[in-house]
């Protein structure tokens, strides 16, 4: 049976939760859906070994207490089913949701760059390691190296140490000058300054990046370039992430304009498509504080409360300034584009090496010639990698956006 709602919110991270709470007083019916079992998104991911901040618990309880907010957990968007309608699916069924207004809070994912050995068992993303630990994966007494760029490295290390792991090294590719310059600005955001003290780790090294993961059948060690010298460290796990990139695929499929690899929005968080808003990290990475205020503005704007939304502009500007400082300090060194060798796999799903891609001029040509991006992840990993390596822009996804059951897809035909 199809579902109808005044406001549909895709994604229940900080932005989605804030949007639902802000919209609740004016919307007769709000549907909030996410593919995770509990609200919180990636940054507030719940699980057996997760320790959520009080703010996350409080916001989730407030939203779920609203009688007009209907929560769908473990639910994915499968296709655009026509004007103001999406086909969705959970573990039990598929159905269409018809909406009057839509807010995209689809978040971000890690940028994973290929390097020799990155497909070995024991190598994950930095955020991936954090999610696995929160989900219950034991890491007690394991030797872990964390590499890449951005504050997520420190957060991942803190989660690993809290669960008994031995973090041997945190390798940050940004220079000492860049990291120090960013740290010097943190007093402008006192909460972030206090947070940095709690996350500091004596194994942190700037101007350091991964060269290769070492091992035959699984990870045995890592080779790093550290301050111009090559060092090797024996370890059980390597977590390597080079920052975050916005999840824009659904927005692209709906025709929303993209700017600097993020969904473009105006002052009201409205996209280029009428009735479609976007908030949080799908509009650019900047932390949970930025996501919360953008979500609130989107929720207020979508329900016509522009006066209240405008009162939040100053707070949003403050966190946009933090995002600019963050992204400037941790901009990726161009040298990271040369990590992959000719035989390094770029597309893990279809076993496509770097050499098979280097001679092509764009994403479409490479995809047709090599099947890059045509595997299970549908280009979510290799598409972002090739954007960084070659400057290619993957085209908007075609439905189904995720693997789906036949009976779910039949809803499209029956509606027609």
Short mmCIF file of C-alpha atoms in Angstrom, two decimals:
data_model
loop_
_atom_site.label_atom_id
_atom_site.label_comp_id
_atom_site.label_asym_id
_atom_site.label_seq_id
_atom_site.Cartn_x
_atom_site.Cartn_y
_atom_site.Cartn_z
CA UNK A 1 0.00 0.00 0.00
CA UNK A 2 1.34 3.43 -0.92
CA UNK A 3 2.01 6.10 1.70
CA UNK A 4 1.28 9.84 1.57
CA UNK A 5 2.98 12.54 3.63
CA UNK A 6 3.33 16.30 3.80
CA UNK A 7 7.07 16.12 4.40
CA UNK A 8 9.49 13.29 3.60
CA UNK A 9 12.98 13.38 5.14
CA UNK A 10 15.64 11.03 3.79
CA UNK A 11 18.35 10.39 6.38
CA UNK A 12 18.09 10.38 10.18
CA UNK A 13 21.47 11.78 11.14
CA UNK A 14 21.81 15.12 12.96
CA UNK A 15 20.45 17.08 9.98
CA UNK A 16 17.44 14.81 9.46
CA UNK A 17 16.55 14.72 13.14
CA UNK A 18 16.87 18.50 13.44
CA UNK A 19 14.73 18.98 10.31
CA UNK A 20 11.98 16.70 11.66
CA UNK A 21 11.89 18.44 15.04
CA UNK A 22 11.82 21.91 13.48
CA UNK A 23 9.04 20.94 11.04
CA UNK A 24 6.88 19.03 13.54
CA UNK A 25 4.80 22.00 14.82
CA UNK A 26 3.56 22.86 11.32
CA UNK A 27 3.44 19.60 9.34
CA UNK A 28 0.44 17.30 9.67
CA UNK A 29 2.49 14.23 8.79
CA UNK A 30 6.25 13.74 8.54
CA UNK A 31 7.96 10.57 7.35
CA UNK A 32 11.57 10.12 8.43
CA UNK A 33 13.47 7.20 6.96
CA UNK A 34 17.00 5.84 7.14
CA UNK A 35 18.71 2.60 6.17
CA UNK A 36 20.12 2.12 9.68
CA UNK A 37 18.18 0.35 12.44
CA UNK A 38 18.28 3.39 14.75
CA UNK A 39 18.36 7.17 14.15
CA UNK A 40 21.69 8.97 14.39
CA UNK A 41 23.35 8.55 11.02
CA UNK A 42 27.05 7.78 10.76
CA UNK A 43 28.26 10.38 13.24
CA UNK A 44 25.83 9.21 15.95
CA UNK A 45 25.81 5.57 14.90
CA UNK A 46 24.32 3.40 17.63
CA UNK A 47 25.36 -0.14 18.46
CA UNK A 48 26.45 -2.55 21.22
CA UNK A 49 29.72 -0.68 21.80
CA UNK A 50 28.61 2.85 20.91
CA UNK A 51 28.69 5.69 23.43
CA UNK A 52 26.42 8.41 22.13
CA UNK A 53 26.55 11.99 23.41
CA UNK A 54 23.63 13.19 25.51
CA UNK A 55 22.62 15.55 22.71
CA UNK A 56 22.08 12.59 20.37
CA UNK A 57 19.90 10.73 22.87
CA UNK A 58 17.88 13.85 23.66
CA UNK A 59 17.25 14.81 20.03
CA UNK A 60 16.26 11.27 19.07
CA UNK A 61 13.82 11.04 21.96
CA UNK A 62 12.29 14.42 21.11
CA UNK A 63 11.74 13.48 17.48
CA UNK A 64 10.32 10.03 18.14
CA UNK A 65 7.97 11.51 20.75
CA UNK A 66 6.27 13.65 18.07
CA UNK A 67 2.97 11.98 17.16
CA UNK A 68 3.10 13.30 13.59
CA UNK A 69 6.60 11.92 12.88
CA UNK A 70 6.57 8.41 11.42
CA UNK A 71 9.93 6.62 11.57
CA UNK A 72 10.93 3.96 9.02
CA UNK A 73 14.14 2.17 10.01
CA UNK A 74 16.20 -0.08 7.75
CA UNK A 75 14.60 1.55 4.71
CA UNK A 76 16.35 2.42 1.46
CA UNK A 77 15.33 4.53 -1.53
CA UNK A 78 15.23 2.30 -4.61
CA UNK A 79 14.00 4.60 -7.38
CA UNK A 80 12.35 7.86 -8.31
CA UNK A 81 8.76 6.72 -8.92
CA UNK A 82 7.56 9.89 -10.64
CA UNK A 83 6.75 13.47 -9.61
CA UNK A 84 6.92 13.79 -5.81
CA UNK A 85 7.15 10.04 -5.30
CA UNK A 86 9.91 7.63 -4.28
CA UNK A 87 10.01 3.85 -4.29
CA UNK A 88 11.44 2.53 -1.00
CA UNK A 89 12.10 -0.88 0.50
CA UNK A 90 12.72 -2.39 3.92
CA UNK A 91 13.30 -6.00 5.00
CA UNK A 92 9.60 -6.88 4.70
CA UNK A 93 8.19 -4.97 1.73
CA UNK A 94 8.52 -2.30 -0.92
CA UNK A 95 6.15 0.65 -1.40
CA UNK A 96 5.86 4.15 -2.78
CA UNK A 97 5.88 7.30 -0.67
CA UNK A 98 4.15 10.35 -2.16
CA UNK A 99 5.21 13.67 -0.64
CA UNK A 100 4.53 17.38 -0.89
CA UNK A 101 7.98 18.49 0.29
CA UNK A 102 11.25 16.56 0.46
CA UNK A 103 14.38 17.16 2.56
CA UNK A 104 17.53 15.28 1.59
CA UNK A 105 19.81 14.62 4.56
CA UNK A 106 21.82 11.86 2.91
CA UNK A 107 25.08 12.66 4.67
CA UNK A 108 28.58 11.83 3.49
CA UNK A 109 30.88 8.87 3.09
CA UNK A 110 34.61 8.35 3.29
CA UNK A 111 36.92 9.07 0.41
CA UNK A 112 38.97 5.91 -0.07
CA UNK A 113 42.00 6.30 -2.33
CA UNK A 114 43.63 3.19 -3.81
CA UNK A 115 47.19 2.24 -2.84
CA UNK A 116 49.08 -1.07 -3.04
CA UNK A 117 47.54 -3.58 -0.64
CA UNK A 118 44.42 -1.56 0.21
CA UNK A 119 42.16 -4.54 -0.61
CA UNK A 120 43.85 -6.86 1.91
CA UNK A 121 41.67 -8.22 4.73
CA UNK A 122 42.31 -6.02 7.75
CA UNK A 123 42.29 -2.73 5.80
CA UNK A 124 39.20 -0.52 6.21
CA UNK A 125 38.28 3.12 6.12
CA UNK A 126 38.87 5.19 9.25
CA UNK A 127 35.15 5.77 9.68
CA UNK A 128 34.56 2.17 8.66
CA UNK A 129 36.68 0.97 11.57
CA UNK A 130 34.74 3.19 13.95
CA UNK A 131 31.41 1.84 12.65
CA UNK A 132 32.58 -1.78 12.93
CA UNK A 133 33.70 -1.26 16.53
CA UNK A 134 30.43 0.44 17.49
CA UNK A 135 28.61 -2.46 15.88
CA UNK A 136 30.36 -4.93 18.17
CA UNK A 137 33.57 -5.98 16.39
CA UNK A 138 36.22 -6.83 19.06
CA UNK A 139 39.57 -5.06 18.75
CA UNK A 140 41.05 -5.62 22.21
CA UNK A 141 44.86 -5.89 22.09
CA UNK A 142 44.93 -5.44 18.31
CA UNK A 143 47.69 -3.25 16.85
CA UNK A 144 46.09 -0.55 14.73
CA UNK A 145 47.49 2.12 12.42
CA UNK A 146 45.16 4.92 11.30
CA UNK A 147 46.07 7.05 8.29
CA UNK A 148 44.56 9.60 5.94
CA UNK A 149 43.31 13.09 6.69
CA UNK A 150 41.00 15.05 8.93
CA UNK A 151 39.62 14.93 12.49
CA UNK A 152 37.92 11.58 11.80
CA UNK A 153 41.33 9.94 12.27
CA UNK A 154 41.46 11.10 15.89
CA UNK A 155 37.83 10.14 16.54
CA UNK A 156 38.43 6.67 15.11
CA UNK A 157 41.57 6.28 17.23
CA UNK A 158 39.67 7.30 20.37
CA UNK A 159 36.96 4.70 19.68
CA UNK A 160 39.58 2.00 19.08
CA UNK A 161 41.49 2.81 22.26
CA UNK A 162 38.31 2.94 24.33
CA UNK A 163 37.68 -0.65 23.24
CA UNK A 164 41.12 -1.96 24.14
CA UNK A 165 43.06 -1.56 20.89
CA UNK A 166 46.68 -0.39 20.71
CA UNK A 167 46.89 2.55 18.30
CA UNK A 168 50.48 2.55 17.07
CA UNK A 169 50.33 5.54 14.74
CA UNK A 170 47.96 8.20 13.44
CA UNK A 171 49.36 9.42 10.12
CA UNK A 172 47.87 12.75 8.99
CA UNK A 173 48.82 13.80 5.46
CA UNK A 174 48.42 17.55 6.15
CA UNK A 175 51.54 19.49 7.07
CA UNK A 176 52.40 20.58 10.59
CA UNK A 177 51.88 24.21 9.54
CA UNK A 178 48.38 23.45 8.25
CA UNK A 179 47.38 21.46 11.35
CA UNK A 180 48.86 24.08 13.69
CA UNK A 181 47.13 26.89 11.81
CA UNK A 182 43.80 25.11 12.17
CA UNK A 183 44.41 24.44 15.88
CA UNK A 184 45.19 28.14 16.41
CA UNK A 185 41.71 29.05 15.13
CA UNK A 186 39.83 26.62 17.41
CA UNK A 187 39.26 29.17 20.22
CA UNK A 188 36.64 30.68 17.87
CA UNK A 189 34.66 27.50 18.50
CA UNK A 190 35.29 26.68 22.19
CA UNK A 191 33.44 23.34 22.09
CA UNK A 192 35.72 22.16 19.30
CA UNK A 193 38.78 23.33 21.23
CA UNK A 194 37.76 21.26 24.26
CA UNK A 195 37.02 18.31 22.00
CA UNK A 196 40.50 18.51 20.46
CA UNK A 197 42.09 18.22 23.92
CA UNK A 198 40.12 15.04 24.62
CA UNK A 199 41.10 13.50 21.28
CA UNK A 200 44.81 14.36 21.29
CA UNK A 201 47.06 11.33 20.85
CA UNK A 202 50.84 11.20 21.26
CA UNK A 203 51.07 8.86 18.25
CA UNK A 204 49.75 11.59 15.94
CA UNK A 205 52.14 12.57 13.14
CA UNK A 206 51.56 15.27 10.54
CA UNK A 207 53.07 15.25 7.02
CA UNK A 208 52.66 11.47 6.98
CA UNK A 209 50.76 9.23 4.62
CA UNK A 210 50.36 5.60 3.67
CA UNK A 211 52.45 4.13 0.86
CA UNK A 212 51.38 0.49 0.98
CA UNK A 213 49.63 -2.13 3.08
CA UNK A 214 51.90 -5.13 3.55
CA UNK A 215 50.91 -8.79 3.67
CA UNK A 216 50.00 -11.82 1.56
CA UNK A 217 46.66 -13.28 2.65
CA UNK A 218 45.84 -10.53 5.13
CA UNK A 219 47.35 -7.34 6.53
CA UNK A 220 50.67 -7.79 8.32
CA UNK A 221 52.01 -4.24 8.34
CA UNK A 222 51.98 -0.82 6.73
CA UNK A 223 54.59 1.27 4.92
CA UNK A 224 54.34 5.00 5.63
CA UNK A 225 56.09 8.08 4.40
CA UNK A 226 56.70 10.17 7.50
CA UNK A 227 58.39 13.56 7.26
CA UNK A 228 60.16 12.48 4.08
CA UNK A 229 61.34 9.13 5.44
CA UNK A 230 59.90 5.68 4.79
CA UNK A 231 58.97 3.65 7.88
CA UNK A 232 57.31 0.25 8.25
CA UNK A 233 55.10 -0.72 11.18
CA UNK A 234 53.79 -4.22 11.91
CA UNK A 235 50.07 -4.09 12.67
CA UNK A 236 46.83 -6.10 12.67
CA UNK A 237 44.58 -3.41 11.21
CA UNK A 238 44.98 -0.38 9.01
CA UNK A 239 42.18 2.21 8.89
CA UNK A 240 42.69 4.70 6.10
CA UNK A 241 40.31 7.50 5.06
CA UNK A 242 41.07 10.72 3.19
CA UNK A 243 38.21 12.85 4.44
CA UNK A 244 34.51 12.83 3.60
CA UNK A 245 32.59 13.41 0.39
CA UNK A 246 28.88 14.30 0.17
CA UNK A 247 26.33 11.62 -0.76
CA UNK A 248 24.69 13.39 -3.68
CA UNK A 249 23.48 10.46 -5.79
CA UNK A 250 19.80 10.70 -4.85
CA UNK A 251 19.83 14.47 -5.29
CA UNK A 252 21.46 14.06 -8.71
CA UNK A 253 18.85 11.50 -9.72
CA UNK A 254 16.11 14.00 -8.80
CA UNK A 255 17.75 16.68 -10.95
CA UNK A 256 19.22 18.81 -8.16
CA UNK A 257 22.13 21.04 -9.17
CA UNK A 258 25.58 20.14 -7.88
CA UNK A 259 28.27 22.62 -6.89
CA UNK A 260 31.81 21.62 -5.82
CA UNK A 261 30.73 17.97 -5.56
CA UNK A 262 27.89 18.83 -3.13
CA UNK A 263 24.19 19.59 -3.53
CA UNK A 264 23.76 23.29 -4.21
CA UNK A 265 21.32 25.07 -1.88
CA UNK A 266 20.18 28.64 -1.31
CA UNK A 267 19.78 30.54 1.97
CA UNK A 268 16.65 28.51 2.81
CA UNK A 269 18.44 25.18 2.14
CA UNK A 270 16.34 24.81 -1.01
CA UNK A 271 17.85 22.95 -3.97
CA UNK A 272 17.33 23.82 -7.61
CA UNK A 273 14.27 21.52 -7.69
CA UNK A 274 10.98 23.02 -6.43
CA UNK A 275 9.90 21.59 -3.09
CA UNK A 276 13.21 19.77 -2.53
CA UNK A 277 15.56 20.89 0.27
CA UNK A 278 18.92 19.55 1.40
CA UNK A 279 20.83 19.84 4.66
CA UNK A 280 23.87 18.40 6.38
CA UNK A 281 26.89 16.84 4.80
CA UNK A 282 25.26 16.21 1.42
CA UNK A 283 25.66 20.00 1.00
CA UNK A 284 29.29 19.93 2.21
CA UNK A 285 31.24 18.51 5.11
CA UNK A 286 31.41 20.59 8.30
CA UNK A 287 30.56 18.48 11.34
CA UNK A 288 27.44 17.77 13.36
CA UNK A 289 26.93 21.39 14.48
CA UNK A 290 26.63 22.60 10.90
CA UNK A 291 24.36 19.68 10.06
CA UNK A 292 22.06 20.45 13.00
CA UNK A 293 21.53 24.10 12.13
CA UNK A 294 21.13 23.40 8.40
CA UNK A 295 18.58 20.70 9.20
CA UNK A 296 16.60 23.07 11.40
CA UNK A 297 16.59 25.76 8.69
CA UNK A 298 15.45 23.21 6.09
CA UNK A 299 12.65 21.93 8.34
CA UNK A 300 11.42 25.44 9.08
CA UNK A 301 11.67 26.56 5.45
CA UNK A 302 9.88 23.48 4.11
CA UNK A 303 6.94 24.18 6.41
CA UNK A 304 6.74 27.90 5.61
CA UNK A 305 8.25 29.26 8.83
CA UNK A 306 10.81 31.48 7.13
CA UNK A 307 11.01 34.01 9.94
CA UNK A 308 12.23 31.37 12.38
CA UNK A 309 14.57 29.95 9.74
CA UNK A 310 16.16 33.33 9.13
CA UNK A 311 16.95 33.71 12.82
CA UNK A 312 19.28 30.72 12.46
CA UNK A 313 21.34 32.16 9.62
CA UNK A 314 23.96 33.70 11.91
CA UNK A 315 24.54 30.38 13.68
CA UNK A 316 24.85 28.62 10.33
CA UNK A 317 27.39 31.21 9.14
CA UNK A 318 29.47 30.51 12.25
CA UNK A 319 29.66 26.79 11.46
CA UNK A 320 30.21 27.44 7.76
CA UNK A 321 33.30 29.39 8.81
CA UNK A 322 34.46 26.37 10.82
CA UNK A 323 33.89 24.14 7.78
CA UNK A 324 35.99 26.43 5.57
CA UNK A 325 38.85 26.43 8.07
CA UNK A 326 38.64 22.65 8.40
CA UNK A 327 38.54 21.94 4.68
CA UNK A 328 41.36 24.37 3.95
CA UNK A 329 43.66 22.91 6.61
CA UNK A 330 43.11 19.30 5.58
CA UNK A 331 43.10 19.77 1.79
CA UNK A 332 44.68 16.72 0.18
CA UNK A 333 48.27 16.84 -1.03
CA UNK A 334 48.44 16.30 -4.84
CA UNK A 335 51.13 13.68 -4.16
CA UNK A 336 48.38 11.32 -2.97
CA UNK A 337 47.26 10.95 -6.58
CA UNK A 338 50.39 8.90 -7.27
CA UNK A 339 49.88 6.28 -4.54
CA UNK A 340 48.38 3.71 -6.92
CA UNK A 341 50.66 1.65 -9.16
CA UNK A 342 49.67 0.20 -12.53
CA UNK A 343 48.33 -3.04 -11.00
CA UNK A 344 46.62 -1.45 -7.98
CA UNK A 345 42.90 -2.17 -8.07
CA UNK A 346 40.76 0.97 -8.26
CA UNK A 347 37.40 -0.77 -8.67
CA UNK A 348 37.37 -3.63 -6.17
CA UNK A 349 33.98 -4.97 -7.23
CA UNK A 350 35.04 -5.59 -10.84
CA UNK A 351 38.82 -6.02 -10.31
CA UNK A 352 39.75 -3.04 -12.48
CA UNK A 353 43.38 -1.88 -12.03
CA UNK A 354 44.70 1.66 -12.35
CA UNK A 355 46.37 0.88 -15.70
CA UNK A 356 43.00 -0.03 -17.26
CA UNK A 357 41.63 3.42 -16.40
CA UNK A 358 44.54 5.79 -16.94
CA UNK A 359 44.11 6.01 -20.73
CA UNK A 360 40.46 7.07 -20.72
CA UNK A 361 39.13 10.62 -20.89
CA UNK A 362 36.01 10.41 -18.72
CA UNK A 363 33.98 8.21 -16.38
CA UNK A 364 31.53 6.97 -18.99
CA UNK A 365 34.26 5.87 -21.40
CA UNK A 366 36.16 4.08 -18.64
CA UNK A 367 33.00 2.40 -17.39
CA UNK A 368 32.06 1.07 -20.84
CA UNK A 369 35.56 -0.22 -21.52
CA UNK A 370 36.40 -1.74 -18.13
CA UNK A 371 33.13 -2.18 -16.12
CA UNK A 372 34.53 0.19 -13.49
CA UNK A 373 31.66 1.21 -11.21
CA UNK A 374 29.31 -1.54 -12.40
CA UNK A 375 29.71 -3.82 -9.37
CA UNK A 376 27.86 -4.13 -6.09
CA UNK A 377 28.76 -0.67 -4.75
CA UNK A 378 27.61 0.96 -8.02
CA UNK A 379 30.60 3.29 -8.16
CA UNK A 380 30.20 4.71 -4.67
CA UNK A 381 33.85 3.91 -3.84
CA UNK A 382 35.67 3.91 -7.19
CA UNK A 383 33.62 6.81 -8.55
CA UNK A 384 34.87 9.13 -5.82
CA UNK A 385 38.40 7.79 -6.23
CA UNK A 386 38.45 8.46 -9.97
CA UNK A 387 37.08 11.95 -9.40
CA UNK A 388 40.11 12.64 -7.21
CA UNK A 389 42.61 10.81 -9.41
CA UNK A 390 41.47 11.92 -12.87
CA UNK A 391 38.97 14.73 -12.32
CA UNK A 392 36.09 12.64 -13.71
CA UNK A 393 32.53 13.34 -12.63
CA UNK A 394 30.37 10.18 -12.46
CA UNK A 395 26.98 10.63 -14.09
CA UNK A 396 23.75 10.66 -12.10
CA UNK A 397 22.78 7.15 -10.96
CA UNK A 398 20.08 5.20 -12.72
CA UNK A 399 17.51 3.20 -10.77
CA UNK A 400 17.50 0.95 -8.93
CA UNK A 401 19.84 2.90 -6.64
CA UNK A 402 20.36 -0.18 -4.43
CA UNK A 403 19.81 -3.92 -4.91
CA UNK A 404 16.07 -4.55 -4.64
CA UNK A 405 13.60 -7.40 -4.70
CA UNK A 406 11.58 -8.05 -7.85
CA UNK A 407 8.28 -7.55 -6.01
CA UNK A 408 9.47 -4.10 -4.93
CA UNK A 409 10.29 -3.12 -8.50
CA UNK A 410 6.85 -4.32 -9.58
CA UNK A 411 5.35 -1.41 -7.63
CA UNK A 412 6.65 0.87 -10.37
CA UNK A 413 4.78 -1.10 -13.04
CA UNK A 414 1.57 -1.38 -11.03
CA UNK A 415 1.53 2.35 -10.38
CA UNK A 416 1.97 3.03 -14.08
#
